[in-house]
Coordinates of N, CA and C in Angstrom, one line a residue:
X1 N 98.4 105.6 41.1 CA 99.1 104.8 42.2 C 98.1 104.8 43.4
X2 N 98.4 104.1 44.2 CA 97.5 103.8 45.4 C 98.1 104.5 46.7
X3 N 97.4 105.2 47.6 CA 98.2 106.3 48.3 C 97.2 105.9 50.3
X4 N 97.8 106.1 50.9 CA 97.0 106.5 52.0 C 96.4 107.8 52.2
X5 N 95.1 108.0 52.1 CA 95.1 109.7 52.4 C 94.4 110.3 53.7
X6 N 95.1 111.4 54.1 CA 94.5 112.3 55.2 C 93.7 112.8 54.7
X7 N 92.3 113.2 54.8 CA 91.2 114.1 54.3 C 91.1 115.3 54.7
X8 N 91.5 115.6 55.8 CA 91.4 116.7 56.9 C 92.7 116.5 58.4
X9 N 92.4 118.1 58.8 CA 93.0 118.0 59.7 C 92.5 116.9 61.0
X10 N 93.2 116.3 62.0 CA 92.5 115.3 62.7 C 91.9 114.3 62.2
X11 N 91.5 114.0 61.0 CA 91.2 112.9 61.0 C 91.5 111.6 60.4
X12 N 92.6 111.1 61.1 CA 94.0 109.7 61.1 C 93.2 109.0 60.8
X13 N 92.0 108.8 61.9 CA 91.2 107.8 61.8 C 90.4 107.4 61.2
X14 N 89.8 108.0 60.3 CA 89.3 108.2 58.8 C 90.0 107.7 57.3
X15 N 91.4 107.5 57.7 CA 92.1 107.5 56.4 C 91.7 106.4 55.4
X16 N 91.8 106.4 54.0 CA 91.6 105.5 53.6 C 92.7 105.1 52.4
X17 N 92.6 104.0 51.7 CA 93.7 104.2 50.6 C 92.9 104.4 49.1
X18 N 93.7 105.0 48.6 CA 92.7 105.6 47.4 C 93.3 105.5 46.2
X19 N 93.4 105.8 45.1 CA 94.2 106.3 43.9 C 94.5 107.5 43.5
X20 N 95.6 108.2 43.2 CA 95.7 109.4 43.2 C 96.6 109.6 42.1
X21 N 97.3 110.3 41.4 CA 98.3 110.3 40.7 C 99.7 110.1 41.1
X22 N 100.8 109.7 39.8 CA 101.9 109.3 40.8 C 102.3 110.8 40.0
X23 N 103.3 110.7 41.4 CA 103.5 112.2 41.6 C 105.2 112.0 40.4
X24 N 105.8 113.3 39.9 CA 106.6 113.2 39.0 C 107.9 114.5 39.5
X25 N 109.6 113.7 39.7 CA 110.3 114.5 40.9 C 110.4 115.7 39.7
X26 N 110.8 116.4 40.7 CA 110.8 117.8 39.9 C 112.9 118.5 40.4
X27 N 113.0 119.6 40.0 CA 114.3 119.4 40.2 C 114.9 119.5 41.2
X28 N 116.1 119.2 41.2 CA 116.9 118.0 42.4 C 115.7 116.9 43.1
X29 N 115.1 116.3 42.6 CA 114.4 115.4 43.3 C 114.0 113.9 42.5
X30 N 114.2 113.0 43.6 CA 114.0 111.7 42.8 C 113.0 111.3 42.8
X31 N 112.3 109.9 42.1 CA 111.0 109.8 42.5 C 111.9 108.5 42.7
X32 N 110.7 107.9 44.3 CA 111.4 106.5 44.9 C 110.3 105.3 44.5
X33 N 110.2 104.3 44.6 CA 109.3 103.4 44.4 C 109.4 102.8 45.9
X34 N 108.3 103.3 46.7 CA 108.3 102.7 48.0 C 108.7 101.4 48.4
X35 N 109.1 101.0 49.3 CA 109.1 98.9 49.6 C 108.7 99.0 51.4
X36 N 109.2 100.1 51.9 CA 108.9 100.0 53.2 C 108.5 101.9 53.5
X37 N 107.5 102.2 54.9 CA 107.6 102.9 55.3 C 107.2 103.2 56.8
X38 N 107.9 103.9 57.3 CA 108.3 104.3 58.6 C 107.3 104.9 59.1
X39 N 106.9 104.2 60.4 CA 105.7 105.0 61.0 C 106.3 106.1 61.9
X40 N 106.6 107.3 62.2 CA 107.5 108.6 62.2 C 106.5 109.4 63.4
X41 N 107.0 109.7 64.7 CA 105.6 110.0 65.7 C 105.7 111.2 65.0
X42 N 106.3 112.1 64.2 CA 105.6 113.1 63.4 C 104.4 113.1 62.7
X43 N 104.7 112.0 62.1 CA 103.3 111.4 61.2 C 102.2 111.4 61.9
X44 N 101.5 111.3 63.1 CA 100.8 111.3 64.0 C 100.4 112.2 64.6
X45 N 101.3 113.1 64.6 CA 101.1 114.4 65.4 C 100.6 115.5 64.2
X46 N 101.3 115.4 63.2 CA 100.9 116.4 62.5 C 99.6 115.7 61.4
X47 N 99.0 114.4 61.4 CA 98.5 114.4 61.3 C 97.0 114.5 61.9
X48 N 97.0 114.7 63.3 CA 96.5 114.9 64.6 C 96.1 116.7 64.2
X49 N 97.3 117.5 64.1 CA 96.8 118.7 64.2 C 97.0 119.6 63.0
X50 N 97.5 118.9 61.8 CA 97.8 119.6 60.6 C 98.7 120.5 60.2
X51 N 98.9 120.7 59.3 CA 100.3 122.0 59.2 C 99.8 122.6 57.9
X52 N 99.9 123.7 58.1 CA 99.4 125.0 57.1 C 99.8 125.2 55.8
X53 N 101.0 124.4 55.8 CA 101.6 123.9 54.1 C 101.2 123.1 53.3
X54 N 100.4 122.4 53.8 CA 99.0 120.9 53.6 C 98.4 121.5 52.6
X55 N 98.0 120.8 51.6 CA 96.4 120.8 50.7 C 96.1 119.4 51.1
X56 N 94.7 119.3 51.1 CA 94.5 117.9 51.7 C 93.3 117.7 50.3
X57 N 93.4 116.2 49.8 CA 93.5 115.0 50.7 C 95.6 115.8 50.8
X58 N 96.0 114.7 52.0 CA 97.7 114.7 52.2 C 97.8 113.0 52.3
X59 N 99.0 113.3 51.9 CA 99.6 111.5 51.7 C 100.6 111.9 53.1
X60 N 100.8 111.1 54.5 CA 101.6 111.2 55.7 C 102.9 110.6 55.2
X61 N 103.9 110.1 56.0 CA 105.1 109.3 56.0 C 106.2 110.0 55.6
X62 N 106.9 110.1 57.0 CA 108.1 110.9 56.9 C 109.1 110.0 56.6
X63 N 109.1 108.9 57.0 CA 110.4 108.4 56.8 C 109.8 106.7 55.7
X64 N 111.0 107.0 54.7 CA 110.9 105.6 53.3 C 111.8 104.8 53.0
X65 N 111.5 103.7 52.6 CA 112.7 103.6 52.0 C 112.5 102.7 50.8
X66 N 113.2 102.8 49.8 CA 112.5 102.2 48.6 C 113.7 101.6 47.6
X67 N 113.4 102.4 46.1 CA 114.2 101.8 44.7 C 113.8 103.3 43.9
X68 N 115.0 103.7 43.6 CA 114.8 105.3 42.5 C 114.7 104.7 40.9
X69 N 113.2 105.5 40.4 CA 112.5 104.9 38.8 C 112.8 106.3 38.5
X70 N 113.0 107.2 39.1 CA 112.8 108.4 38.1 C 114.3 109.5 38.8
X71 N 114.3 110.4 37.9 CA 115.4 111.6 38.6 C 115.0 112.7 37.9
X72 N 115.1 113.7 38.9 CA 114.4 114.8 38.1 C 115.6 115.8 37.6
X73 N 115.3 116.6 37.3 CA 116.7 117.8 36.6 C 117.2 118.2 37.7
X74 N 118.6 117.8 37.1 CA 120.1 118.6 37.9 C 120.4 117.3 38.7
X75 N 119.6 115.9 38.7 CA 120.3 114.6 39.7 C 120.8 113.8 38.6
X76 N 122.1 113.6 39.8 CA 122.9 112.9 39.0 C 123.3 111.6 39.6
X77 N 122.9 111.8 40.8 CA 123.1 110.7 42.3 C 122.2 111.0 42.6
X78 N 121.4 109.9 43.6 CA 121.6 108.1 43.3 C 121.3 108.2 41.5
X79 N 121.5 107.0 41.1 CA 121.4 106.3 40.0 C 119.3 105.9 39.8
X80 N 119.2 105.7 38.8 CA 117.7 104.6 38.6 C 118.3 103.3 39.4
X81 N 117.6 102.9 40.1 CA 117.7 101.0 40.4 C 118.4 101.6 42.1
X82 N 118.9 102.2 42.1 CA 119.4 102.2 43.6 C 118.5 102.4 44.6
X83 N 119.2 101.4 45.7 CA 118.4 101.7 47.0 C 118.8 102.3 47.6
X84 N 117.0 102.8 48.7 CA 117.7 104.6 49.0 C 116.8 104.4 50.6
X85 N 117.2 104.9 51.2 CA 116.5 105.4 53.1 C 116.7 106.8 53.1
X86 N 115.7 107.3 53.4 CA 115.4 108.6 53.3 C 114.5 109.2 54.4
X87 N 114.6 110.4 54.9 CA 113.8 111.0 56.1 C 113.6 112.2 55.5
X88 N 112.5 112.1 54.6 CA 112.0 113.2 54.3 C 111.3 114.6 54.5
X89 N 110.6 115.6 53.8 CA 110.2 117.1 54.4 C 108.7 117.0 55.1
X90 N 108.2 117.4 56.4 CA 106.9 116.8 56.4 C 105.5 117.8 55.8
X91 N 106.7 118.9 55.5 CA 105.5 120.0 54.6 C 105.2 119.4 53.5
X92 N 105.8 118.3 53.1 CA 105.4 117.5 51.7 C 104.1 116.6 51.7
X93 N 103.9 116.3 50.4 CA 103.5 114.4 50.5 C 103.9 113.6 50.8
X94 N 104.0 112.4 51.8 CA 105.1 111.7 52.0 C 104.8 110.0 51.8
X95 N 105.5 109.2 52.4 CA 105.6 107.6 51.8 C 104.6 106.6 51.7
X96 N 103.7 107.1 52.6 CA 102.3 105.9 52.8 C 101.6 105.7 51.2
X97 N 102.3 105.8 50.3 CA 102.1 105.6 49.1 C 102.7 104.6 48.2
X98 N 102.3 104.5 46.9 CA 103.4 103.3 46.2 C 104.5 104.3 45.5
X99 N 104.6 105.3 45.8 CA 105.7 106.4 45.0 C 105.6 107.6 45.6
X100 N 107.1 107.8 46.0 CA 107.4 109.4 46.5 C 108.5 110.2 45.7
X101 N 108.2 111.5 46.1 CA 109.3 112.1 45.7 C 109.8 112.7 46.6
X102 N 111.4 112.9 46.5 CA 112.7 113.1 47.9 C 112.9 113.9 47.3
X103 N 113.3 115.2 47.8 CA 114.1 116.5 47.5 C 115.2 115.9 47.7
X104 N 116.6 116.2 47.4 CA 118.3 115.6 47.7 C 118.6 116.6 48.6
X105 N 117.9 117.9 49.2 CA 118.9 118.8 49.3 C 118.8 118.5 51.5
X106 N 117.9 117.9 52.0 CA 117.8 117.6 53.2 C 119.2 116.9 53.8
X107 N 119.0 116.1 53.1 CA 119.9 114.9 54.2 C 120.9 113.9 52.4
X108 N 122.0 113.9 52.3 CA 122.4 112.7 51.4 C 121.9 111.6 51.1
X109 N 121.6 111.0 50.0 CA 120.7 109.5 50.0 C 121.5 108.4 50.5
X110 N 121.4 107.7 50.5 CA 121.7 106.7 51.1 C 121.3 104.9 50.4
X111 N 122.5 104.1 50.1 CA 122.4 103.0 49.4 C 122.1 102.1 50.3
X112 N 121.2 101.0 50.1 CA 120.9 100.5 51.0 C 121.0 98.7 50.3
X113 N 121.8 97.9 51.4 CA 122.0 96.6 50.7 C 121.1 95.5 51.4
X114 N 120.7 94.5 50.8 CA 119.6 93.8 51.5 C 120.5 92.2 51.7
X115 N 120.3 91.5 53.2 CA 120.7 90.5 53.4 C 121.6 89.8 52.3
X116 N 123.0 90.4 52.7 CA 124.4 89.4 52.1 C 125.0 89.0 53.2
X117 N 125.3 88.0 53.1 CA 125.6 87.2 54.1 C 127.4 87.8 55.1
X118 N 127.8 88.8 54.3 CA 129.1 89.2 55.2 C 128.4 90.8 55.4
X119 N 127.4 91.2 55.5 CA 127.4 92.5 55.0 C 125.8 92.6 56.6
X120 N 125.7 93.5 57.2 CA 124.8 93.7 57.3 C 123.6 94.0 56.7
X121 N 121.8 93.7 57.3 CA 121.1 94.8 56.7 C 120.7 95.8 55.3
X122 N 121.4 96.7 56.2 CA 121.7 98.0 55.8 C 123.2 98.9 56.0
X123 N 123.7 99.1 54.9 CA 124.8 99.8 54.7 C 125.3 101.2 54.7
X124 N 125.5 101.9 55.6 CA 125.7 103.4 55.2 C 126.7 103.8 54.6
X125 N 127.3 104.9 53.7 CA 128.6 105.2 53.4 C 130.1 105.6 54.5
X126 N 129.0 106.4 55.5 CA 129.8 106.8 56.3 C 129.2 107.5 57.9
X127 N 129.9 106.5 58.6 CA 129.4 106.6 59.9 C 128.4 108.0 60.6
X128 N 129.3 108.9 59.9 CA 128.4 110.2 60.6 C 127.6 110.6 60.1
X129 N 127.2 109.9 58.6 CA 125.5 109.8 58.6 C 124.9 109.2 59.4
X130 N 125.0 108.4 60.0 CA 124.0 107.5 60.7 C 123.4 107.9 61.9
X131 N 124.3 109.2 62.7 CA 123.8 109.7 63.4 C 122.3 110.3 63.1
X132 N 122.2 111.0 62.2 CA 120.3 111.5 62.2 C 119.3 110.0 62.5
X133 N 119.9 109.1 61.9 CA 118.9 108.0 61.3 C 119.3 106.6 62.4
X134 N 119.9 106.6 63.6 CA 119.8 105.7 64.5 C 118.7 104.9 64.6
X135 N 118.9 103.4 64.5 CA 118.2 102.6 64.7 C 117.2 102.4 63.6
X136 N 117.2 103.3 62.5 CA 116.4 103.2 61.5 C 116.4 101.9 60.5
X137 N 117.7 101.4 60.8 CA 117.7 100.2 59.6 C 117.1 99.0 60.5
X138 N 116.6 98.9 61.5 CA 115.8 97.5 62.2 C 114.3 97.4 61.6
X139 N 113.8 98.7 61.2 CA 112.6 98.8 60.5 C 112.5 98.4 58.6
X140 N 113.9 98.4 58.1 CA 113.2 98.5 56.6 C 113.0 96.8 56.4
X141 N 112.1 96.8 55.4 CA 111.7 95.6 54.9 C 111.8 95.7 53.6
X142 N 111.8 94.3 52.5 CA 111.7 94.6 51.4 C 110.7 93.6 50.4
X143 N 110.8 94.0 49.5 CA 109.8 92.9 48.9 C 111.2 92.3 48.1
X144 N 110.6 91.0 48.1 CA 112.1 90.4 47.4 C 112.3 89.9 46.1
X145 N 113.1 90.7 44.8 CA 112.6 90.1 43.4 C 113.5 88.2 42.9

């Protein structure tokens, strides 16, 4: 798969896109098939100064949102095919890739519906999720099949 990579601490500005392997979820974790990803001032900052849980090259992107192709052991939710918004771990790999993998145990996934004409955007289950993730549904985009 094709990835953005960090090479080193500090240098953002260097990045390039590369191929790397697609990564495979492991348990409680999905793998997502990227469509959009969130530029996160995390992403920036710890890209800027690094974090000690890194092996580098590192893939950035805390925040994704995509389509689940894979489930790893013990998931049972979301489903394969579902859309998902997610704000992921930043000790991880994260989205600036064509494939991530989401731990479930952070935050609940989240179904995400695309332009129906009675329906907003983006759809949450339930309101007091949406507090972590304010204003996050003006950013996703999608590719459209």
């Amino acid at each position: 798969m094709k990835a953005l990579l960090l090479e080193g601490k500090n240098q953002w500005e260097e990045m390039k896109v590369e191929e790397v392997d697609r990564p495979s979820p492991g348990k409680g974790e999905v793998l997502v098939e990227i469509h959009a990803a969130g530029l996160n001032p995390v992403d920036y900052k710890t890209g800027t100064n690094g974090n000690a849980a890194w092996s580098y090259p590192h893939i950035l992107g805390l925040d994704g949102a995509g389509v689940v192709v894979e489930l790893g052991e013990g998931v049972d939710h979301p489903k394969v095919g579902d859309r998902v918004l997610y704000h992921g771990d930043w000790t991880k790999k994260g989205s600036f890739a064509e494939f991530s993998t989401v731990k479930l145990t952070r935050y609940p996934s989240f179904r995400i519906r695309f332009h129906s004409k009675k329906q907003p955007h983006c759809q949450l289950p339930d309101t007091q999720l949406t507090r972590p993730f304010t204003g996050n549904c003006h950013w996703i985009t999608s590719r459209r099949s």
